[in-house]
PDB file of C-alpha atoms and ligand atoms in Angstrom:
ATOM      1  CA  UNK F   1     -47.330  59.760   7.260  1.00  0.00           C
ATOM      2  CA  UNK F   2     -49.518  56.623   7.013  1.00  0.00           C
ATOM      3  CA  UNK F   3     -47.724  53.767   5.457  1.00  0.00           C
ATOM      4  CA  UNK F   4     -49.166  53.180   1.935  1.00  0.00           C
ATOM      5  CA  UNK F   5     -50.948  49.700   1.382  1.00  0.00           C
ATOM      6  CA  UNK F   6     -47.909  48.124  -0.551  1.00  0.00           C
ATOM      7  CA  UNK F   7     -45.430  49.023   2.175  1.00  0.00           C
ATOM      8  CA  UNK F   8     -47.772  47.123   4.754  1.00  0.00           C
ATOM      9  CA  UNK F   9     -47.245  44.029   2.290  1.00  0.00           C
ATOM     10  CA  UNK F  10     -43.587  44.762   3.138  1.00  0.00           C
ATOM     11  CA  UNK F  11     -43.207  45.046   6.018  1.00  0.00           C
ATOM     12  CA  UNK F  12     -45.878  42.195   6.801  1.00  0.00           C
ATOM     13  CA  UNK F  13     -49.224  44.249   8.376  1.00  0.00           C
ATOM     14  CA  UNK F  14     -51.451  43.417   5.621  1.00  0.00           C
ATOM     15  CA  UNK F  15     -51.133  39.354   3.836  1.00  0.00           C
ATOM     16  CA  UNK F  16     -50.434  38.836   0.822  1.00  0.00           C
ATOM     17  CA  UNK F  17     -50.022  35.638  -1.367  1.00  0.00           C
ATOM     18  CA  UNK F  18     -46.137  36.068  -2.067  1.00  0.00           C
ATOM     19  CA  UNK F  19     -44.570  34.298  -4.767  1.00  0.00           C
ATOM     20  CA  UNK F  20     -40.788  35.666  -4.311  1.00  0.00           C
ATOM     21  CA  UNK F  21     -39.105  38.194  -2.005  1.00  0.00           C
ATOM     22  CA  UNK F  22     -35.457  39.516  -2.076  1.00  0.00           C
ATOM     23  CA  UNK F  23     -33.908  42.286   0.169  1.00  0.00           C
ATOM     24  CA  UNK F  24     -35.375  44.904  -2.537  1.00  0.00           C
ATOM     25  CA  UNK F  25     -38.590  43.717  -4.167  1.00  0.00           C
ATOM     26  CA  UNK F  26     -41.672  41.251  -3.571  1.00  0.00           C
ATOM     27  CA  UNK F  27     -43.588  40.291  -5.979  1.00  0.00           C
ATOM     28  CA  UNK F  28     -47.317  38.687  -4.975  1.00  0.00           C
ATOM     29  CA  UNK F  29     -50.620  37.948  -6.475  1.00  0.00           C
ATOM     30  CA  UNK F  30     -52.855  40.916  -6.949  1.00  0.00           C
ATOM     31  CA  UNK F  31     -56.031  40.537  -4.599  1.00  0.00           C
ATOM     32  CA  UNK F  32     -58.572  41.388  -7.917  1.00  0.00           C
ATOM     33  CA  UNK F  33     -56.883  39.719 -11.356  1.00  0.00           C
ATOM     34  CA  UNK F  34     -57.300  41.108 -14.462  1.00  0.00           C
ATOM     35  CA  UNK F  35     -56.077  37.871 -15.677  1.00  0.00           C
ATOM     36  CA  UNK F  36     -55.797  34.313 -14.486  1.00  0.00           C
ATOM     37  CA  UNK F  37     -52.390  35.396 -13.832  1.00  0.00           C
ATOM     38  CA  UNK F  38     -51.637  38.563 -12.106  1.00  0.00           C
ATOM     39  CA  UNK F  39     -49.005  39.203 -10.429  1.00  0.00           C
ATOM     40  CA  UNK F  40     -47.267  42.737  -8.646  1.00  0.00           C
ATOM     41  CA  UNK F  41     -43.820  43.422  -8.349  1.00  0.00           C
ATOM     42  CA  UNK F  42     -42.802  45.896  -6.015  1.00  0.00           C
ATOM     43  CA  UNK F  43     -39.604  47.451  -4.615  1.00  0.00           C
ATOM     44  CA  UNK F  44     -39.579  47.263  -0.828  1.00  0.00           C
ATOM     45  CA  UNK F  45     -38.663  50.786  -1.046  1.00  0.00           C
ATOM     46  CA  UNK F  46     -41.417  53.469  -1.284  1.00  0.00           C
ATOM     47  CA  UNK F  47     -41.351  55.061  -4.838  1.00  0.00           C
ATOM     48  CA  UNK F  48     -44.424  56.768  -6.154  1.00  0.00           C
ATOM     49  CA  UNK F  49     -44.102  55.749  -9.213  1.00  0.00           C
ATOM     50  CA  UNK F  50     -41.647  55.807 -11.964  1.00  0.00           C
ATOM     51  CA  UNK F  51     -41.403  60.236 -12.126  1.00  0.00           C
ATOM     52  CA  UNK F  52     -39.945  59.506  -8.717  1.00  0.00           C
ATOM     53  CA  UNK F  53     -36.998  57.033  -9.642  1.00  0.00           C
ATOM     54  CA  UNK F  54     -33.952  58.315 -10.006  1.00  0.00           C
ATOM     55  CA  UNK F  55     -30.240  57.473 -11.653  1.00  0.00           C
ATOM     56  CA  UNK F  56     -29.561  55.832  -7.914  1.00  0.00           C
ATOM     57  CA  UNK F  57     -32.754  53.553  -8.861  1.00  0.00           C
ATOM     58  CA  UNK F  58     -31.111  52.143 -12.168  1.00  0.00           C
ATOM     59  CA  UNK F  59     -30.331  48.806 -10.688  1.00  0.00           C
ATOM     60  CA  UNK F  60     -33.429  48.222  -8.966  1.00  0.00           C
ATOM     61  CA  UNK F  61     -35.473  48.714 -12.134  1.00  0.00           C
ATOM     62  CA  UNK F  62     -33.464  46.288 -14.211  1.00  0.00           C
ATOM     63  CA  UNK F  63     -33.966  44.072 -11.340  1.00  0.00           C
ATOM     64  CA  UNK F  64     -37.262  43.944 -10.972  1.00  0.00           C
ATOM     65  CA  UNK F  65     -37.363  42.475 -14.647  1.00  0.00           C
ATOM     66  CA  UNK F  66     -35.330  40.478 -14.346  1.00  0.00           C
ATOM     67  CA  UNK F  67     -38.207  38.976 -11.460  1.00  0.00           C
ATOM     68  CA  UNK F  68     -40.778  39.140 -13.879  1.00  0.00           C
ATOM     69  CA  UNK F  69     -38.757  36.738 -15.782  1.00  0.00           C
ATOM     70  CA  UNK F  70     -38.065  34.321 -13.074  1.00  0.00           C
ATOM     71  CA  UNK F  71     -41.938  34.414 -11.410  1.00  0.00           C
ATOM     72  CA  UNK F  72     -43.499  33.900 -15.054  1.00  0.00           C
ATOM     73  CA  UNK F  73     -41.118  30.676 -15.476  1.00  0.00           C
ATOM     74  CA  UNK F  74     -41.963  29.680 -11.871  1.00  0.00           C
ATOM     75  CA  UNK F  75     -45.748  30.368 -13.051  1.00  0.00           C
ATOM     76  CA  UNK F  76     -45.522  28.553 -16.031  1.00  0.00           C
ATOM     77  CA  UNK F  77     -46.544  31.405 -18.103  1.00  0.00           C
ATOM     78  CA  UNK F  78     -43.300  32.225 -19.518  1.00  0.00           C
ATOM     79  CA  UNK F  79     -43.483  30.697 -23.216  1.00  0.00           C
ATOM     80  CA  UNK F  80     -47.094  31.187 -23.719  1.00  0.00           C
ATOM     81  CA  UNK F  81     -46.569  35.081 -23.137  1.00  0.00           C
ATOM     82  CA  UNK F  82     -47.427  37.616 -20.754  1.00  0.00           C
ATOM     83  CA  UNK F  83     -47.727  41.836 -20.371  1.00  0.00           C
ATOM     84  CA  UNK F  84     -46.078  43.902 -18.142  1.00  0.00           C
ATOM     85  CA  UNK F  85     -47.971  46.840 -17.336  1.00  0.00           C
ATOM     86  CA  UNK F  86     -46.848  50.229 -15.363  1.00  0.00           C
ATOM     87  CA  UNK F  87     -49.100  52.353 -14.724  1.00  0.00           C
ATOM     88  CA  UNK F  88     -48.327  56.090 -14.132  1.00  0.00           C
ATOM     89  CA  UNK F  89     -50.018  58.633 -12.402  1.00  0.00           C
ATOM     90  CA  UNK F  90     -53.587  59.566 -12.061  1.00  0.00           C
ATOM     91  CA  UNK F  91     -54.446  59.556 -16.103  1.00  0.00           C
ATOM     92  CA  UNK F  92     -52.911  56.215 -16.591  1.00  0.00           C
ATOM     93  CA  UNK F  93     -55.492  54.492 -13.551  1.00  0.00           C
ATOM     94  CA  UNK F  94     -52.817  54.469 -10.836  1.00  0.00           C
ATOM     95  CA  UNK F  95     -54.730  53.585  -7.780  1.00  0.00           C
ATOM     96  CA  UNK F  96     -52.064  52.752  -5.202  1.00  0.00           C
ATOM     97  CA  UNK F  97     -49.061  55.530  -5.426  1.00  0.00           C
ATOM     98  CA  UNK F  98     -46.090  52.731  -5.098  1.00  0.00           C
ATOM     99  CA  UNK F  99     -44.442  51.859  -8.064  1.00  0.00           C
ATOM    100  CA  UNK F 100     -45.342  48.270  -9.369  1.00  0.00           C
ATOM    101  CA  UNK F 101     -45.120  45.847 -12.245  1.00  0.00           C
ATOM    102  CA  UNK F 102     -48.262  43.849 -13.410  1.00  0.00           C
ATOM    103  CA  UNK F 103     -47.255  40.926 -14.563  1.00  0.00           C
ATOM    104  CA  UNK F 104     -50.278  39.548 -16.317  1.00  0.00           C
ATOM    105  CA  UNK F 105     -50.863  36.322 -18.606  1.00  0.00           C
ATOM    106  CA  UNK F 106     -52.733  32.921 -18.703  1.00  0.00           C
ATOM    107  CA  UNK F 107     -54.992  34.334 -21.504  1.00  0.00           C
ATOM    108  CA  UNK F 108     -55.144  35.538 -24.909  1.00  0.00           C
ATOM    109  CA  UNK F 109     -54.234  39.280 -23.777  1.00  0.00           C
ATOM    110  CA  UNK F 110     -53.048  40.761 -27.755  1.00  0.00           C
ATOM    111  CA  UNK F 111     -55.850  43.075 -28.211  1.00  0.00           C
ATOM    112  CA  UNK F 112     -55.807  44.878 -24.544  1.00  0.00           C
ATOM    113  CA  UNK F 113     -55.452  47.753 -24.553  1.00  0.00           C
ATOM    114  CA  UNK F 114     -52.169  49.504 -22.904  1.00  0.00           C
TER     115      UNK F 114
HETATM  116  P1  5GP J   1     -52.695  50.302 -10.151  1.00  0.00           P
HETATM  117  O1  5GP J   1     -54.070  50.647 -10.676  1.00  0.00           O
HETATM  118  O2  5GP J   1     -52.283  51.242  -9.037  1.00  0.00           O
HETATM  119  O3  5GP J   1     -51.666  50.168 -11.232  1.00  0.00           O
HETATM  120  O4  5GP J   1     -52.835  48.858  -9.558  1.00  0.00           O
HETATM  121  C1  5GP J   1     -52.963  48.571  -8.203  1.00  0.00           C
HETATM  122  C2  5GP J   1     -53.275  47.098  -8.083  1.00  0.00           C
HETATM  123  O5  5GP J   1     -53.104  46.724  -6.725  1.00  0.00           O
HETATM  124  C3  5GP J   1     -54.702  46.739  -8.478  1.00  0.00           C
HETATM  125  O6  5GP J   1     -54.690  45.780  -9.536  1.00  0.00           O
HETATM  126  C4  5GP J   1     -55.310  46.177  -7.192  1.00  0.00           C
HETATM  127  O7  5GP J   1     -56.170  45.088  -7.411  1.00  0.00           O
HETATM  128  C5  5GP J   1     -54.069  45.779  -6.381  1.00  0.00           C
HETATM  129  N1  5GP J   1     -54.243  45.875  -4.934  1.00  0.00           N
HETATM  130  C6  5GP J   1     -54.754  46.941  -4.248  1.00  0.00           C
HETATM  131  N2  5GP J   1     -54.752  46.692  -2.932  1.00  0.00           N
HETATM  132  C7  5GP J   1     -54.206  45.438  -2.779  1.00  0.00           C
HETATM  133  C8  5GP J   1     -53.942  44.624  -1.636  1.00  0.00           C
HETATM  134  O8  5GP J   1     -54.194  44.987  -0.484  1.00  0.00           O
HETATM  135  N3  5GP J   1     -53.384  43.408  -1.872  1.00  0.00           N
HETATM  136  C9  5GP J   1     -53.079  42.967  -3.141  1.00  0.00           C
HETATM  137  N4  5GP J   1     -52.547  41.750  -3.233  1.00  0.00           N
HETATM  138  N5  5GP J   1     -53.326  43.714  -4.229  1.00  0.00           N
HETATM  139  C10 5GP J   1     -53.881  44.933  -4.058  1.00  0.00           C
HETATM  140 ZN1   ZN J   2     -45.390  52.384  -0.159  1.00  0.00          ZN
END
């Protein structure tokens, strides 16, 4: 099966401005912002999205929160305030089937809509 376009940021076939990588996530700017700040975190390993996780996946999920925390402190973002946005399946506008966080901020964002 191809390789979806998030594992290719993975593994390193297709660049990507990275802001932090561990042995189970990466987390890099997202190539068309919604927001001055955008940024993606994504588990190395292929998910579909969050129907897919399992029990087994419990520690990866906290973890990848626990990124968003660091990489909006690293951006600078932190205090001001930021979203976090998953989106779900076909309904919710999920265009590339491998789970990710948006990490979004650097404007007023109260009144989007989630
Ligand atoms: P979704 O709609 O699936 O929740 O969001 C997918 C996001 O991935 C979109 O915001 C889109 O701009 C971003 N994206 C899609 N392809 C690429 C890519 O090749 N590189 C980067 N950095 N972001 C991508
Ligand atoms: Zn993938």
């Amino acid at each position: 099966m191809a390789k979806c376009v998030f594992c290719q940021i993975v593994s390193g076939e297709v660049p990507a401005k990275i802001r932090y990588e561990d042995d189970d996530v990466v987390a890099f700017d997202d190539i068309n912002p919604k927001a001055p700040f955008h940024v993606l975190i994504v588990p190395k390993k292929h998910i579909k999205n969050l129907n897919d996780a399992a029990k087994f996946d419990q520690d990866l999920l906290g973890h990848m929160l626990l990124i968003a925390q660091k990489v909006t402190k690293e951006g600078g973002i932190a205090n001001a305030g930021y979203k976090i946005v998953i989106n779900n399946g076909k309904e919710s506008g999920q265009l590339v089937d491998h789970l990710h966080m948006h990490l979004l901020g650097g404007k007023l964002l109260a009144r989007m809509v989630v």
